[in-house]
Amino acid sequence: VAYTDVNQPWILSDGTITLDLGSVEIAPFPVDQQPDISQFKSLPAHNFNNEIELVGYNYSVRRVGQGKGFALRLLWQAKTAPEDNYTLLAEILDAAGDALRAVERQPVGGRAPTGSWQSGQFIRDQVDMVVPAGAAPGEDTIQVRLSWLRPDGSKLNLRRWLLPVGDGLNLGWLNVTEKKGRVFDLPTIQHAIDANLENRARLLGYNIQPETASQAGDEVEFGQFKQSDCAANNGVCKINVEFYWQATSEMELLYRVFFHVVNAQGQIVAQHDRIPGAGGRQPTTAWLPGEVVADPIELPLPPDIAAGQYAIRLGMYLPSDGTRLQILDKTGQAVSDFVDVGTLEITAE
């Protein structure tokens, strides 16, 4: 794709924007070759059920923040052709050996099931993990344990040389850094809302910043703008607002906040989607129950926006599949997948 602006790619003669250059074939690593293992840490002679051996591993970091993620890179070898399609279980353990979080996955995102491995074959894999927001900070406070699960949920035996040593293999330790600047005191809020997002978080409300139109009031919460100001593109025609979230439980998934300006026909005319917090520095995976997170948003309105009244909507969604958190009423019933937080008016004069 070629473009001068990422939103305006150049069009090819056939009307498409992407030029396909060709295809490549991805082949399994040759069974009779030894891969470069210099980048991996090794745990010699450990194997699962005499079928799968962990040749080496490494972490993408040595130090990870509360609620932040890291990659676990793995190099496996099939000692013999595995008897079944096994599932890898990766658990984050604390210093006491208790499991804080677990991830179950098929090798290489399901593209290399163990039932297809040949004897002697090497397989590179990666597991992305997130440290719980409440993990204890300090040196050598978490580690990862690996196990292989049969289809019935039972675990393969772990052996060192020929000796059975349980069913899980503990890897090296990681340091956890504490999240700075956590806030639990409720702020002064101009416009209170208190919306419940699936018992994961509450939208407490928002404060409109001074840069937003001064006519803001009870009926038109986000202000009034003139079309001429928007067309002039002089910076006046934009929304400046700070929302306040409060976590009600720890979240294993990273949600994004969407902020939509919607016309009377239900069409989105302006939007802002990102990880919460100033500069996107407050991922939901790092929130502790009761923690209050300020989420400032600045949204320019399009210069050709039509006169009329617009609804302002806010919510959270998973970027992987677009699933939104549901808004629950006082009885716990889902009533919507967004919060109507106010209105905006564009006037012709």
Short mmCIF file of C-alpha atoms in Angstrom, two decimals:
data_model
loop_
_atom_site.label_atom_id
_atom_site.label_comp_id
_atom_site.label_asym_id
_atom_site.label_seq_id
_atom_site.Cartn_x
_atom_site.Cartn_y
_atom_site.Cartn_z
CA VAL A 1 0.00 0.00 0.00
CA ALA A 2 1.25 3.50 -0.85
CA TYR A 3 -0.15 6.68 0.64
CA THR A 4 0.59 10.27 1.59
CA ASP A 5 -1.95 10.09 4.42
CA VAL A 6 -2.71 6.86 6.28
CA ASN A 7 -6.43 7.48 5.84
CA GLN A 8 -6.13 8.16 2.08
CA PRO A 9 -4.15 5.38 0.35
CA TRP A 10 -3.48 5.63 -3.36
CA ILE A 11 -5.86 3.67 -5.57
CA LEU A 12 -4.50 1.09 -8.05
CA SER A 13 -5.78 0.87 -11.62
CA ASP A 14 -8.14 -1.99 -10.71
CA GLY A 15 -9.72 0.07 -7.90
CA THR A 16 -8.02 -1.75 -5.02
CA ILE A 17 -5.51 -0.26 -2.60
CA THR A 18 -3.32 -3.31 -1.91
CA LEU A 19 -0.84 -4.79 -4.38
CA ASP A 20 -0.23 -8.49 -3.71
CA LEU A 21 3.42 -9.30 -4.45
CA GLY A 22 3.21 -13.08 -4.16
CA SER A 23 3.11 -15.89 -1.63
CA VAL A 24 5.58 -17.72 0.57
CA GLU A 25 5.50 -21.22 1.98
CA ILE A 26 6.00 -21.80 5.72
CA ALA A 27 7.62 -25.18 6.30
CA PRO A 28 8.35 -27.02 9.56
CA PHE A 29 11.88 -26.68 10.89
CA PRO A 30 13.90 -29.64 9.50
CA VAL A 31 13.89 -32.50 11.97
CA ASP A 32 17.57 -33.27 11.41
CA GLN A 33 18.77 -29.71 12.18
CA GLN A 34 19.69 -28.21 15.54
CA PRO A 35 18.32 -24.64 16.02
CA ASP A 36 20.33 -21.84 17.59
CA ILE A 37 19.62 -22.09 21.31
CA SER A 38 22.06 -19.41 22.48
CA GLN A 39 19.19 -16.97 23.19
CA PHE A 40 17.42 -19.41 25.53
CA LYS A 41 17.91 -20.44 29.13
CA SER A 42 17.98 -24.19 29.50
CA LEU A 43 16.63 -26.62 32.08
CA PRO A 44 18.58 -29.76 31.15
CA ALA A 45 16.91 -33.13 30.84
CA HIS A 46 13.36 -32.09 31.75
CA ASN A 47 10.60 -33.69 29.69
CA PHE A 48 6.91 -34.41 29.87
CA ASN A 49 5.91 -38.09 29.68
CA ASN A 50 9.01 -38.84 27.59
CA GLU A 51 7.18 -37.12 24.73
CA ILE A 52 7.92 -33.37 24.97
CA GLU A 53 11.14 -31.75 26.15
CA LEU A 54 11.63 -28.08 26.98
CA VAL A 55 14.92 -27.27 25.29
CA GLY A 56 14.95 -23.65 26.44
CA TYR A 57 12.98 -20.54 27.37
CA ASN A 58 13.37 -16.82 27.99
CA TYR A 59 11.30 -13.91 29.21
CA SER A 60 10.91 -10.72 27.20
CA VAL A 61 11.69 -8.73 30.38
CA ARG A 62 13.41 -9.21 33.71
CA ARG A 63 11.24 -6.65 35.50
CA VAL A 64 7.50 -6.20 34.92
CA GLY A 65 4.99 -3.76 36.43
CA GLN A 66 1.80 -4.68 38.27
CA GLY A 67 -0.91 -5.25 35.66
CA LYS A 68 1.57 -5.21 32.77
CA GLY A 69 2.35 -7.98 30.31
CA PHE A 70 5.37 -9.99 29.27
CA ALA A 71 6.15 -12.64 26.69
CA LEU A 72 7.37 -16.14 27.55
CA ARG A 73 9.30 -17.58 24.61
CA LEU A 74 9.66 -21.35 24.44
CA LEU A 75 11.60 -23.91 22.42
CA TRP A 76 10.18 -27.43 22.54
CA GLN A 77 11.37 -30.70 21.02
CA ALA A 78 9.32 -33.84 20.48
CA LYS A 79 11.33 -36.75 21.96
CA THR A 80 8.81 -39.04 20.29
CA ALA A 81 5.71 -38.25 18.29
CA PRO A 82 3.17 -37.10 20.92
CA GLU A 83 0.23 -39.47 21.39
CA ASP A 84 -2.45 -36.75 21.43
CA ASN A 85 -3.17 -33.05 21.04
CA TYR A 86 -2.18 -31.60 24.39
CA THR A 87 -2.91 -28.16 25.80
CA LEU A 88 -0.16 -26.06 27.37
CA LEU A 89 -0.97 -24.64 30.80
CA ALA A 90 1.16 -21.65 31.87
CA GLU A 91 0.60 -20.34 35.40
CA ILE A 92 2.00 -17.29 37.18
CA LEU A 93 3.03 -18.29 40.71
CA ASP A 94 3.77 -16.05 43.67
CA ALA A 95 6.62 -16.57 46.13
CA ALA A 96 4.47 -19.01 48.14
CA GLY A 97 3.81 -21.15 45.07
CA ASP A 98 0.18 -20.14 44.73
CA ALA A 99 -1.19 -19.66 41.21
CA LEU A 100 -2.15 -16.02 40.56
CA ARG A 101 -3.18 -16.43 36.92
CA ALA A 102 -3.35 -19.18 34.32
CA VAL A 103 -3.34 -19.36 30.53
CA GLU A 104 -4.34 -22.44 28.54
CA ARG A 105 -3.48 -22.53 24.86
CA GLN A 106 -2.62 -24.76 21.93
CA PRO A 107 0.97 -24.44 20.66
CA VAL A 108 1.61 -21.57 18.24
CA GLY A 109 -1.92 -20.26 18.61
CA GLY A 110 -3.40 -23.58 17.55
CA ARG A 111 -1.38 -23.78 14.33
CA ALA A 112 0.95 -26.52 15.57
CA PRO A 113 -1.04 -29.09 17.60
CA THR A 114 1.19 -31.59 19.38
CA GLY A 115 -0.51 -34.45 17.55
CA SER A 116 1.17 -33.22 14.36
CA TRP A 117 4.71 -33.09 15.82
CA GLN A 118 7.26 -35.51 14.43
CA SER A 119 9.83 -37.28 16.57
CA GLY A 120 12.85 -34.99 16.96
CA GLN A 121 11.03 -31.89 15.66
CA PHE A 122 11.68 -28.48 17.27
CA ILE A 123 8.80 -26.07 17.87
CA ARG A 124 9.15 -22.39 18.82
CA ASP A 125 6.23 -20.92 20.75
CA GLN A 126 5.30 -17.80 22.71
CA VAL A 127 2.83 -17.27 25.53
CA ASP A 128 1.75 -13.71 26.35
CA MET A 129 0.98 -13.27 30.04
CA VAL A 130 -0.26 -10.43 32.25
CA VAL A 131 0.82 -9.93 35.85
CA PRO A 132 -2.15 -9.38 38.19
CA ALA A 133 -2.62 -5.82 39.42
CA GLY A 134 -2.38 -7.05 43.00
CA ALA A 135 0.82 -9.09 42.60
CA ALA A 136 3.29 -8.40 45.41
CA PRO A 137 6.07 -6.05 44.25
CA GLY A 138 9.71 -6.88 44.85
CA GLU A 139 12.67 -8.93 43.66
CA ASP A 140 11.98 -12.50 42.50
CA THR A 141 8.30 -12.39 43.43
CA ILE A 142 6.72 -14.30 40.52
CA GLN A 143 7.65 -17.20 38.28
CA VAL A 144 5.95 -19.29 35.60
CA ARG A 145 5.04 -22.98 35.88
CA LEU A 146 4.42 -25.04 32.75
CA SER A 147 2.27 -28.15 32.47
CA TRP A 148 0.77 -30.14 29.59
CA LEU A 149 -2.88 -31.21 29.78
CA ARG A 150 -4.44 -34.23 28.11
CA PRO A 151 -7.85 -33.78 26.46
CA ASP A 152 -9.47 -35.14 29.65
CA GLY A 153 -7.74 -32.44 31.75
CA SER A 154 -5.19 -34.69 33.44
CA LYS A 155 -1.55 -33.61 33.40
CA LEU A 156 1.40 -35.29 31.76
CA ASN A 157 4.07 -36.46 34.20
CA LEU A 158 7.25 -34.41 34.37
CA ARG A 159 10.57 -36.24 34.43
CA ARG A 160 14.15 -35.20 34.99
CA TRP A 161 16.27 -37.78 33.27
CA LEU A 162 14.25 -40.91 34.19
CA LEU A 163 13.03 -39.71 37.57
CA PRO A 164 9.43 -38.47 38.05
CA VAL A 165 9.39 -34.96 39.56
CA GLY A 166 5.69 -34.04 39.52
CA ASP A 167 3.58 -32.60 36.73
CA GLY A 168 4.71 -28.96 36.47
CA LEU A 169 7.99 -27.31 35.54
CA ASN A 170 8.91 -24.09 37.37
CA LEU A 171 10.88 -21.52 35.37
CA GLY A 172 13.01 -18.61 36.58
CA TRP A 173 11.91 -15.68 38.73
CA LEU A 174 10.80 -12.21 37.65
CA ASN A 175 10.83 -8.92 39.55
CA VAL A 176 7.56 -6.99 39.94
CA THR A 177 7.49 -3.19 40.19
CA GLU A 178 4.71 -1.41 42.03
CA LYS A 179 2.31 0.83 40.11
CA LYS A 180 2.93 4.41 41.19
CA GLY A 181 0.32 7.04 41.92
CA ARG A 182 -2.70 4.87 42.67
CA VAL A 183 -5.70 6.97 43.77
CA PHE A 184 -8.56 5.67 45.92
CA ASP A 185 -10.12 8.97 47.04
CA LEU A 186 -13.18 10.09 45.09
CA PRO A 187 -12.71 13.37 43.20
CA THR A 188 -15.13 16.27 42.96
CA ILE A 189 -17.35 15.47 39.97
CA GLN A 190 -19.49 18.02 38.09
CA HIS A 191 -21.66 15.46 36.29
CA ALA A 192 -22.23 12.26 38.29
CA ILE A 193 -23.32 9.08 36.45
CA ASP A 194 -22.43 5.90 38.40
CA ALA A 195 -22.84 3.32 35.61
CA ASN A 196 -21.96 -0.34 36.30
CA LEU A 197 -19.96 -2.06 33.54
CA GLU A 198 -20.48 -5.78 34.24
CA ASN A 199 -19.20 -5.42 37.82
CA ARG A 200 -15.72 -4.80 36.47
CA ALA A 201 -15.73 -1.01 36.65
CA ARG A 202 -18.04 1.92 37.37
CA LEU A 203 -18.19 5.13 35.40
CA LEU A 204 -18.48 7.68 38.19
CA GLY A 205 -18.99 10.74 35.99
CA TYR A 206 -17.03 13.51 34.32
CA ASN A 207 -15.81 17.10 34.45
CA ILE A 208 -15.92 19.28 31.37
CA GLN A 209 -12.73 21.23 30.81
CA PRO A 210 -12.75 25.02 30.32
CA GLU A 211 -11.78 24.72 26.65
CA THR A 212 -15.19 23.22 25.85
CA ALA A 213 -17.93 25.73 24.94
CA SER A 214 -18.84 27.98 27.84
CA GLN A 215 -22.58 27.53 27.29
CA ALA A 216 -22.45 24.03 28.78
CA GLY A 217 -25.40 23.44 31.10
CA ASP A 218 -27.92 20.90 32.29
CA GLU A 219 -29.67 20.54 28.93
CA VAL A 220 -26.60 20.62 26.71
CA GLU A 221 -23.91 19.11 28.94
CA PHE A 222 -21.08 19.19 26.42
CA GLY A 223 -21.81 22.68 25.15
CA GLN A 224 -22.84 24.51 22.03
CA PHE A 225 -20.66 25.24 19.01
CA LYS A 226 -21.19 27.29 15.88
CA GLN A 227 -20.74 25.62 12.51
CA SER A 228 -18.52 28.50 11.43
CA ASP A 229 -16.13 27.80 14.31
CA CYS A 230 -15.87 24.17 13.32
CA ALA A 231 -15.38 25.00 9.63
CA ALA A 232 -12.62 27.44 10.51
CA ASN A 233 -10.75 24.54 12.13
CA ASN A 234 -9.26 26.99 14.62
CA GLY A 235 -9.24 24.67 17.59
CA VAL A 236 -12.41 26.03 19.22
CA CYS A 237 -14.62 23.20 18.03
CA LYS A 238 -13.46 20.34 20.21
CA ILE A 239 -14.58 18.49 23.32
CA ASN A 240 -12.31 18.50 26.38
CA VAL A 241 -13.57 16.27 29.16
CA GLU A 242 -12.16 14.14 31.96
CA PHE A 243 -14.01 10.96 32.91
CA TYR A 244 -13.54 9.09 36.18
CA TRP A 245 -13.58 5.31 36.46
CA GLN A 246 -13.54 3.17 39.57
CA ALA A 247 -12.49 -0.47 39.42
CA THR A 248 -14.79 -2.95 41.14
CA SER A 249 -12.69 -6.06 40.42
CA GLU A 250 -9.32 -6.97 38.96
CA MET A 251 -9.44 -7.42 35.20
CA GLU A 252 -7.40 -9.99 33.30
CA LEU A 253 -8.21 -8.40 29.92
CA LEU A 254 -7.13 -5.10 28.45
CA TYR A 255 -10.20 -3.04 27.58
CA ARG A 256 -10.28 0.13 25.51
CA VAL A 257 -12.58 3.08 26.09
CA PHE A 258 -14.72 4.34 23.19
CA PHE A 259 -16.08 7.90 23.14
CA HIS A 260 -18.58 8.54 20.32
CA VAL A 261 -20.40 11.60 19.05
CA VAL A 262 -23.59 10.30 17.41
CA ASN A 263 -26.11 12.16 15.23
CA ALA A 264 -29.89 11.78 15.28
CA GLN A 265 -29.67 8.93 12.74
CA GLY A 266 -27.36 6.93 15.01
CA GLN A 267 -24.26 7.54 12.88
CA ILE A 268 -20.89 8.17 14.53
CA VAL A 269 -19.54 11.54 13.36
CA ALA A 270 -16.50 11.70 15.67
CA GLN A 271 -14.85 9.16 17.94
CA HIS A 272 -11.95 8.53 20.26
CA ASP A 273 -10.84 4.95 21.09
CA ARG A 274 -7.86 4.10 23.28
CA ILE A 275 -6.51 2.58 26.49
CA PRO A 276 -7.72 4.66 29.49
CA GLY A 277 -5.66 7.34 31.22
CA ALA A 278 -3.53 10.26 30.08
CA GLY A 279 -1.51 9.02 27.13
CA GLY A 280 -3.13 5.58 27.47
CA ARG A 281 -1.02 4.83 30.56
CA GLN A 282 -3.79 3.33 32.72
CA PRO A 283 -4.48 -0.15 31.29
CA THR A 284 -7.47 -1.87 32.90
CA THR A 285 -5.27 -4.87 33.78
CA ALA A 286 -3.45 -2.64 36.30
CA TRP A 287 -6.56 -1.46 38.22
CA LEU A 288 -7.19 -2.56 41.79
CA PRO A 289 -10.71 -2.73 43.29
CA GLY A 290 -11.66 0.72 44.56
CA GLU A 291 -8.97 2.49 42.54
CA VAL A 292 -10.09 5.70 40.81
CA VAL A 293 -8.67 6.41 37.34
CA ALA A 294 -8.89 9.80 35.62
CA ASP A 295 -9.35 9.52 31.86
CA PRO A 296 -8.92 12.84 29.99
CA ILE A 297 -10.19 13.00 26.41
CA GLU A 298 -9.75 15.71 23.79
CA LEU A 299 -11.83 15.18 20.66
CA PRO A 300 -11.84 17.62 17.72
CA LEU A 301 -15.14 17.77 15.86
CA PRO A 302 -15.16 17.48 12.04
CA PRO A 303 -15.08 20.83 10.23
CA ASP A 304 -18.15 19.91 8.14
CA ILE A 305 -20.31 18.80 11.05
CA ALA A 306 -23.99 19.56 10.44
CA ALA A 307 -26.15 21.69 12.69
CA GLY A 308 -28.20 19.73 15.22
CA GLN A 309 -28.06 17.95 18.55
CA TYR A 310 -25.71 15.02 19.10
CA ALA A 311 -25.58 12.27 21.71
CA ILE A 312 -22.33 11.54 23.53
CA ARG A 313 -21.75 7.85 24.30
CA LEU A 314 -19.05 6.09 26.27
CA GLY A 315 -18.18 2.48 27.00
CA MET A 316 -15.48 -0.20 27.02
CA TYR A 317 -14.68 -2.98 24.56
CA LEU A 318 -12.13 -5.69 23.81
CA PRO A 319 -10.01 -4.71 20.79
CA SER A 320 -9.50 -8.36 19.84
CA ASP A 321 -13.13 -8.96 18.85
CA GLY A 322 -15.01 -5.72 19.59
CA THR A 323 -17.06 -7.23 22.44
CA ARG A 324 -18.41 -4.46 24.67
CA LEU A 325 -18.94 -4.55 28.41
CA GLN A 326 -22.65 -4.46 29.20
CA ILE A 327 -24.19 -1.74 31.37
CA LEU A 328 -26.06 -3.33 34.30
CA ASP A 329 -29.03 -1.85 36.14
CA LYS A 330 -29.53 -2.11 39.91
CA THR A 331 -30.96 -5.62 39.53
CA GLY A 332 -27.92 -6.80 37.58
CA GLN A 333 -29.71 -6.93 34.23
CA ALA A 334 -27.94 -5.74 31.06
CA VAL A 335 -29.64 -2.66 29.64
CA SER A 336 -27.15 -1.41 27.05
CA ASP A 337 -23.57 -1.66 25.83
CA PHE A 338 -22.84 2.06 26.17
CA VAL A 339 -23.58 4.94 28.52
CA ASP A 340 -25.39 8.04 27.29
CA VAL A 341 -23.28 10.64 29.06
CA GLY A 342 -24.72 13.85 27.61
CA THR A 343 -25.52 15.91 24.54
CA LEU A 344 -23.81 18.39 22.26
CA GLU A 345 -25.42 21.06 20.08
CA ILE A 346 -24.12 22.54 16.82
CA THR A 347 -25.84 25.76 15.81
CA ALA A 348 -26.04 27.29 12.34
CA GLU A 349 -25.18 30.77 13.66
#
